[in-house]
């Protein structure tokens, strides 16, 4: 099978790494990719938001499966253009991707499906914003209705900060605060059958102890030793399957990756948000644990044959990933700094630990930083403590001037 992956972050590097290890994949392409992806896939330039350009590239490469990684191309309808060209595509239609593209649409779908979530108001005027903030009180949860690259949510006790963020959005969802730990659960679906993956937990705040500003994610781990063993089955029954059924009932079937961000509250599981693609950095740890070859299950989703696909197989190992971010992230990050030590990790830590590239570019034989989140150092081990130790040992070999990372990823779950 010839596979083309669209995107250029650590999520796409994780996807390409897994696909490169799949014996059924005979050729692997990525557009536009990054410096790390270039080691496992042939890179091609493309405007990832231009569906016709992606479809032309896929046709020219004679790709037999296209995997669209990021949310913006999905919301822009890139998967529709690829399918219109007669090529199987893993990823929802532009209409179904509104489940991530619009928080208000997602709330409406959840209401129709009977999915448990936070009470909320959709606001477009200052008066509506003030009324909603007053109704819920602190902590305030304010979400930009549209795509915001994982940084459109503010959770704060500061009324003025909450109001300022709400006023900066054209349309905003204000909702009640959900207590309890958060869990990310992915599911692969073809619009009818839903195949849940293993749960993970990510760390959104920039600093240790969940301090600092919200980010796109600073690390993740899987499995969750503290979670109820029945959690996946419960979420499949109460959240994932009803959502897929509701979207199909509306005439907007969802195929691809359905991501449920969950809060395990004192009143039970509640949905915080849906995403329409693999999450970053949770993908890095979930795919590290997946034993089933990846290409077949993605193709079954694209072709509508998940109902006859075998059960997924998982490794017993735990996985931890730690993000190395640029100076000043999540504000305007500094880029163009050289990254050293990547070869040392490959020589001394592989295959138990490895580096997935996010914001990088190659220049004159060097690898330079090219974004806010630069690298995801990922490791596996017999348990979380072992995986965590390997990840941080490998991270210690990498040098990037002014970089930052959290030192407490999976620490509590590993018994630290």
PDB file of C-alpha atoms in Angstrom, residues 54-236:
ATOM      1  CA  UNK A  54      -3.616  17.545  -1.982  1.00  0.00           C
ATOM      2  CA  UNK A  55      -5.796  15.448  -4.302  1.00  0.00           C
ATOM      3  CA  UNK A  56      -3.487  16.183  -7.267  1.00  0.00           C
ATOM      4  CA  UNK A  57      -0.443  15.193  -5.221  1.00  0.00           C
ATOM      5  CA  UNK A  58      -2.101  11.974  -4.058  1.00  0.00           C
ATOM      6  CA  UNK A  59      -3.119  11.140  -7.626  1.00  0.00           C
ATOM      7  CA  UNK A  60       0.373  11.834  -8.954  1.00  0.00           C
ATOM      8  CA  UNK A  61       1.919   9.596  -6.291  1.00  0.00           C
ATOM      9  CA  UNK A  62      -0.680   6.873  -7.002  1.00  0.00           C
ATOM     10  CA  UNK A  63      -1.428   6.872  -3.273  1.00  0.00           C
ATOM     11  CA  UNK A  64      -3.815   4.164  -2.119  1.00  0.00           C
ATOM     12  CA  UNK A  65      -4.553   5.840   1.224  1.00  0.00           C
ATOM     13  CA  UNK A  66      -4.341   9.485   2.329  1.00  0.00           C
ATOM     14  CA  UNK A  67      -4.168  10.255   6.068  1.00  0.00           C
ATOM     15  CA  UNK A  68      -5.012  13.864   6.970  1.00  0.00           C
ATOM     16  CA  UNK A  69      -3.359  14.711  10.288  1.00  0.00           C
ATOM     17  CA  UNK A  70      -4.224  18.287  11.383  1.00  0.00           C
ATOM     18  CA  UNK A  71      -7.634  19.769  12.110  1.00  0.00           C
ATOM     19  CA  UNK A  72      -7.476  22.829   9.825  1.00  0.00           C
ATOM     20  CA  UNK A  73      -7.268  20.817   6.551  1.00  0.00           C
ATOM     21  CA  UNK A  74     -10.094  18.571   7.740  1.00  0.00           C
ATOM     22  CA  UNK A  75     -12.349  21.534   8.526  1.00  0.00           C
ATOM     23  CA  UNK A  76     -11.369  23.002   5.143  1.00  0.00           C
ATOM     24  CA  UNK A  77     -12.715  19.874   3.414  1.00  0.00           C
ATOM     25  CA  UNK A  78      -9.434  18.355   2.227  1.00  0.00           C
ATOM     26  CA  UNK A  79     -10.688  14.819   2.883  1.00  0.00           C
ATOM     27  CA  UNK A  80     -13.706  15.510   0.654  1.00  0.00           C
ATOM     28  CA  UNK A  81     -11.444  16.557  -2.225  1.00  0.00           C
ATOM     29  CA  UNK A  82      -9.301  13.427  -1.863  1.00  0.00           C
ATOM     30  CA  UNK A  83     -12.346  11.149  -1.828  1.00  0.00           C
ATOM     31  CA  UNK A  84     -13.788  12.983  -4.840  1.00  0.00           C
ATOM     32  CA  UNK A  85     -10.591  12.016  -6.681  1.00  0.00           C
ATOM     33  CA  UNK A  86     -11.390   8.369  -5.943  1.00  0.00           C
ATOM     34  CA  UNK A  87      -8.720   7.821  -3.294  1.00  0.00           C
ATOM     35  CA  UNK A  88      -9.542   6.363   0.151  1.00  0.00           C
ATOM     36  CA  UNK A  89      -8.969   8.979   2.854  1.00  0.00           C
ATOM     37  CA  UNK A  90      -8.680   8.665   6.622  1.00  0.00           C
ATOM     38  CA  UNK A  91     -10.382  11.728   8.054  1.00  0.00           C
ATOM     39  CA  UNK A  92     -13.881  13.188   8.309  1.00  0.00           C
ATOM     40  CA  UNK A  93     -15.627  15.372   5.779  1.00  0.00           C
ATOM     41  CA  UNK A  94     -15.474  19.120   6.235  1.00  0.00           C
ATOM     42  CA  UNK A  95     -19.059  19.072   7.467  1.00  0.00           C
ATOM     43  CA  UNK A  96     -18.451  16.324  10.041  1.00  0.00           C
ATOM     44  CA  UNK A  97     -15.178  17.967  11.132  1.00  0.00           C
ATOM     45  CA  UNK A  98     -17.282  20.850  12.468  1.00  0.00           C
ATOM     46  CA  UNK A  99     -17.453  18.648  15.549  1.00  0.00           C
ATOM     47  CA  UNK A 100     -14.058  20.226  16.265  1.00  0.00           C
ATOM     48  CA  UNK A 101     -14.370  23.309  14.081  1.00  0.00           C
ATOM     49  CA  UNK A 102     -17.310  24.688  16.074  1.00  0.00           C
ATOM     50  CA  UNK A 103     -17.774  24.206  19.829  1.00  0.00           C
ATOM     51  CA  UNK A 104     -21.427  25.256  19.410  1.00  0.00           C
ATOM     52  CA  UNK A 105     -22.014  22.581  16.748  1.00  0.00           C
ATOM     53  CA  UNK A 106     -20.417  19.984  19.029  1.00  0.00           C
ATOM     54  CA  UNK A 107     -22.699  21.003  21.899  1.00  0.00           C
ATOM     55  CA  UNK A 108     -25.729  20.662  19.621  1.00  0.00           C
ATOM     56  CA  UNK A 109     -24.649  17.183  18.508  1.00  0.00           C
ATOM     57  CA  UNK A 110     -24.065  16.132  22.124  1.00  0.00           C
ATOM     58  CA  UNK A 111     -27.527  17.365  23.077  1.00  0.00           C
ATOM     59  CA  UNK A 112     -29.077  15.367  20.237  1.00  0.00           C
ATOM     60  CA  UNK A 113     -27.071  12.258  21.149  1.00  0.00           C
ATOM     61  CA  UNK A 114     -27.708  12.502  24.880  1.00  0.00           C
ATOM     62  CA  UNK A 115     -23.973  12.692  25.581  1.00  0.00           C
ATOM     63  CA  UNK A 116     -23.062  13.929  29.090  1.00  0.00           C
ATOM     64  CA  UNK A 117     -21.224  17.258  28.969  1.00  0.00           C
ATOM     65  CA  UNK A 118     -20.946  20.573  30.793  1.00  0.00           C
ATOM     66  CA  UNK A 119     -23.869  22.970  30.758  1.00  0.00           C
ATOM     67  CA  UNK A 120     -23.022  25.888  28.483  1.00  0.00           C
ATOM     68  CA  UNK A 121     -24.079  29.111  26.792  1.00  0.00           C
ATOM     69  CA  UNK A 122     -23.179  30.235  23.270  1.00  0.00           C
ATOM     70  CA  UNK A 123     -22.547  33.992  23.377  1.00  0.00           C
ATOM     71  CA  UNK A 124     -22.081  36.642  20.683  1.00  0.00           C
ATOM     72  CA  UNK A 125     -22.654  39.907  22.610  1.00  0.00           C
ATOM     73  CA  UNK A 126     -21.046  41.470  25.707  1.00  0.00           C
ATOM     74  CA  UNK A 127     -24.383  41.268  27.530  1.00  0.00           C
ATOM     75  CA  UNK A 128     -24.667  37.521  26.853  1.00  0.00           C
ATOM     76  CA  UNK A 129     -21.068  37.020  27.960  1.00  0.00           C
ATOM     77  CA  UNK A 130     -21.621  38.831  31.251  1.00  0.00           C
ATOM     78  CA  UNK A 131     -24.821  36.884  31.903  1.00  0.00           C
ATOM     79  CA  UNK A 132     -23.124  33.527  31.283  1.00  0.00           C
ATOM     80  CA  UNK A 133     -20.057  34.326  33.402  1.00  0.00           C
ATOM     81  CA  UNK A 134     -22.323  35.425  36.242  1.00  0.00           C
ATOM     82  CA  UNK A 135     -24.511  32.314  35.938  1.00  0.00           C
ATOM     83  CA  UNK A 136     -21.608  29.851  36.294  1.00  0.00           C
ATOM     84  CA  UNK A 137     -19.180  31.764  38.512  1.00  0.00           C
ATOM     85  CA  UNK A 138     -15.538  30.849  39.023  1.00  0.00           C
ATOM     86  CA  UNK A 139     -13.607  28.954  37.829  1.00  0.00           C
ATOM     87  CA  UNK A 140     -14.612  30.406  34.465  1.00  0.00           C
ATOM     88  CA  UNK A 141     -14.334  28.220  31.334  1.00  0.00           C
ATOM     89  CA  UNK A 142     -14.283  30.273  28.129  1.00  0.00           C
ATOM     90  CA  UNK A 143     -13.844  28.622  24.713  1.00  0.00           C
ATOM     91  CA  UNK A 144     -13.403  30.244  21.322  1.00  0.00           C
ATOM     92  CA  UNK A 145     -16.069  28.664  19.099  1.00  0.00           C
ATOM     93  CA  UNK A 146     -13.642  28.151  16.206  1.00  0.00           C
ATOM     94  CA  UNK A 147     -10.283  26.454  15.708  1.00  0.00           C
ATOM     95  CA  UNK A 148      -7.499  27.893  17.851  1.00  0.00           C
ATOM     96  CA  UNK A 149      -4.710  25.299  17.567  1.00  0.00           C
ATOM     97  CA  UNK A 150      -5.417  23.952  21.050  1.00  0.00           C
ATOM     98  CA  UNK A 151      -5.008  27.372  22.677  1.00  0.00           C
ATOM     99  CA  UNK A 152      -8.509  28.828  22.427  1.00  0.00           C
ATOM    100  CA  UNK A 153      -9.601  27.810  25.928  1.00  0.00           C
ATOM    101  CA  UNK A 154      -9.144  29.890  29.075  1.00  0.00           C
ATOM    102  CA  UNK A 155      -9.839  28.427  32.516  1.00  0.00           C
ATOM    103  CA  UNK A 156      -9.393  31.058  35.212  1.00  0.00           C
ATOM    104  CA  UNK A 157     -10.658  32.433  38.516  1.00  0.00           C
ATOM    105  CA  UNK A 158     -10.044  35.960  37.202  1.00  0.00           C
ATOM    106  CA  UNK A 159     -13.321  37.423  35.949  1.00  0.00           C
ATOM    107  CA  UNK A 160     -11.591  40.196  33.988  1.00  0.00           C
ATOM    108  CA  UNK A 161      -9.309  37.712  32.187  1.00  0.00           C
ATOM    109  CA  UNK A 162     -12.278  35.475  31.367  1.00  0.00           C
ATOM    110  CA  UNK A 163     -14.253  38.420  30.024  1.00  0.00           C
ATOM    111  CA  UNK A 164     -11.318  39.735  27.967  1.00  0.00           C
ATOM    112  CA  UNK A 165     -10.861  36.341  26.282  1.00  0.00           C
ATOM    113  CA  UNK A 166     -14.582  36.041  25.607  1.00  0.00           C
ATOM    114  CA  UNK A 167     -14.709  39.523  24.054  1.00  0.00           C
ATOM    115  CA  UNK A 168     -11.752  38.676  21.789  1.00  0.00           C
ATOM    116  CA  UNK A 169     -13.775  35.866  20.163  1.00  0.00           C
ATOM    117  CA  UNK A 170     -16.402  36.402  17.468  1.00  0.00           C
ATOM    118  CA  UNK A 171     -18.496  33.649  19.020  1.00  0.00           C
ATOM    119  CA  UNK A 172     -17.748  32.054  22.348  1.00  0.00           C
ATOM    120  CA  UNK A 173     -18.920  29.092  24.424  1.00  0.00           C
ATOM    121  CA  UNK A 174     -18.974  29.666  28.185  1.00  0.00           C
ATOM    122  CA  UNK A 175     -19.586  26.596  30.297  1.00  0.00           C
ATOM    123  CA  UNK A 176     -19.566  25.210  33.804  1.00  0.00           C
ATOM    124  CA  UNK A 177     -16.264  24.020  35.231  1.00  0.00           C
ATOM    125  CA  UNK A 178     -15.861  20.243  35.372  1.00  0.00           C
ATOM    126  CA  UNK A 179     -13.961  18.890  38.363  1.00  0.00           C
ATOM    127  CA  UNK A 180     -11.843  15.740  38.317  1.00  0.00           C
ATOM    128  CA  UNK A 181      -8.946  14.381  36.249  1.00  0.00           C
ATOM    129  CA  UNK A 182      -8.959  14.647  32.471  1.00  0.00           C
ATOM    130  CA  UNK A 183      -8.591  11.751  30.045  1.00  0.00           C
ATOM    131  CA  UNK A 184      -8.113  11.623  26.273  1.00  0.00           C
ATOM    132  CA  UNK A 185      -9.742   8.723  24.469  1.00  0.00           C
ATOM    133  CA  UNK A 186      -9.352   8.211  20.727  1.00  0.00           C
ATOM    134  CA  UNK A 187     -11.614   6.065  18.590  1.00  0.00           C
ATOM    135  CA  UNK A 188     -11.288   5.043  14.961  1.00  0.00           C
ATOM    136  CA  UNK A 189     -14.643   4.931  13.184  1.00  0.00           C
ATOM    137  CA  UNK A 190     -16.013   4.420   9.680  1.00  0.00           C
ATOM    138  CA  UNK A 191     -19.256   6.235  10.483  1.00  0.00           C
ATOM    139  CA  UNK A 192     -20.979   3.168  11.921  1.00  0.00           C
ATOM    140  CA  UNK A 193     -18.524   0.929  13.773  1.00  0.00           C
ATOM    141  CA  UNK A 194     -16.446   2.519  16.544  1.00  0.00           C
ATOM    142  CA  UNK A 195     -13.095   1.049  17.583  1.00  0.00           C
ATOM    143  CA  UNK A 196     -11.760   2.710  20.777  1.00  0.00           C
ATOM    144  CA  UNK A 197      -8.022   2.980  21.371  1.00  0.00           C
ATOM    145  CA  UNK A 198      -6.274   3.042  24.752  1.00  0.00           C
ATOM    146  CA  UNK A 199      -6.767   6.116  26.963  1.00  0.00           C
ATOM    147  CA  UNK A 200      -4.030   8.652  27.647  1.00  0.00           C
ATOM    148  CA  UNK A 201      -3.583  11.773  29.733  1.00  0.00           C
ATOM    149  CA  UNK A 202      -1.914  14.940  28.494  1.00  0.00           C
ATOM    150  CA  UNK A 203      -0.575  18.014  30.281  1.00  0.00           C
ATOM    151  CA  UNK A 204      -1.877  21.303  28.892  1.00  0.00           C
ATOM    152  CA  UNK A 205      -0.200  23.828  31.198  1.00  0.00           C
ATOM    153  CA  UNK A 206       3.266  25.092  30.313  1.00  0.00           C
ATOM    154  CA  UNK A 207       4.892  24.678  33.746  1.00  0.00           C
ATOM    155  CA  UNK A 208       5.359  21.988  36.383  1.00  0.00           C
ATOM    156  CA  UNK A 209       2.489  21.459  38.782  1.00  0.00           C
ATOM    157  CA  UNK A 210      -0.031  22.480  36.097  1.00  0.00           C
ATOM    158  CA  UNK A 211       0.974  26.118  36.424  1.00  0.00           C
ATOM    159  CA  UNK A 212       1.382  28.685  33.693  1.00  0.00           C
ATOM    160  CA  UNK A 213      -0.553  29.327  30.481  1.00  0.00           C
ATOM    161  CA  UNK A 214      -2.476  26.803  28.418  1.00  0.00           C
ATOM    162  CA  UNK A 215      -0.522  25.193  25.576  1.00  0.00           C
ATOM    163  CA  UNK A 216      -1.094  22.671  22.820  1.00  0.00           C
ATOM    164  CA  UNK A 217       0.204  20.015  25.243  1.00  0.00           C
ATOM    165  CA  UNK A 218       3.561  19.524  27.008  1.00  0.00           C
ATOM    166  CA  UNK A 219       3.562  15.747  27.411  1.00  0.00           C
ATOM    167  CA  UNK A 220       1.418  12.645  27.834  1.00  0.00           C
ATOM    168  CA  UNK A 221       1.378   9.087  29.124  1.00  0.00           C
ATOM    169  CA  UNK A 222      -0.500   5.817  28.702  1.00  0.00           C
ATOM    170  CA  UNK A 223      -1.905   3.624  30.233  1.00  0.00           C
ATOM    171  CA  UNK A 224      -3.705   5.258  33.167  1.00  0.00           C
ATOM    172  CA  UNK A 225      -3.151   3.044  36.228  1.00  0.00           C
ATOM    173  CA  UNK A 226      -5.642   5.072  38.285  1.00  0.00           C
ATOM    174  CA  UNK A 227      -8.534   4.804  35.802  1.00  0.00           C
ATOM    175  CA  UNK A 228     -11.484   2.425  36.148  1.00  0.00           C
ATOM    176  CA  UNK A 229     -10.839  -0.676  33.986  1.00  0.00           C
ATOM    177  CA  UNK A 230     -14.375  -0.261  32.602  1.00  0.00           C
ATOM    178  CA  UNK A 231     -13.743   3.341  31.498  1.00  0.00           C
ATOM    179  CA  UNK A 232     -13.233   2.601  27.793  1.00  0.00           C
ATOM    180  CA  UNK A 233     -16.373   0.470  27.559  1.00  0.00           C
ATOM    181  CA  UNK A 234     -18.377   3.108  29.431  1.00  0.00           C
ATOM    182  CA  UNK A 235     -17.199   5.938  27.162  1.00  0.00           C
ATOM    183  CA  UNK A 236     -17.842   3.843  24.051  1.00  0.00           C
TER     184      UNK A 236
END
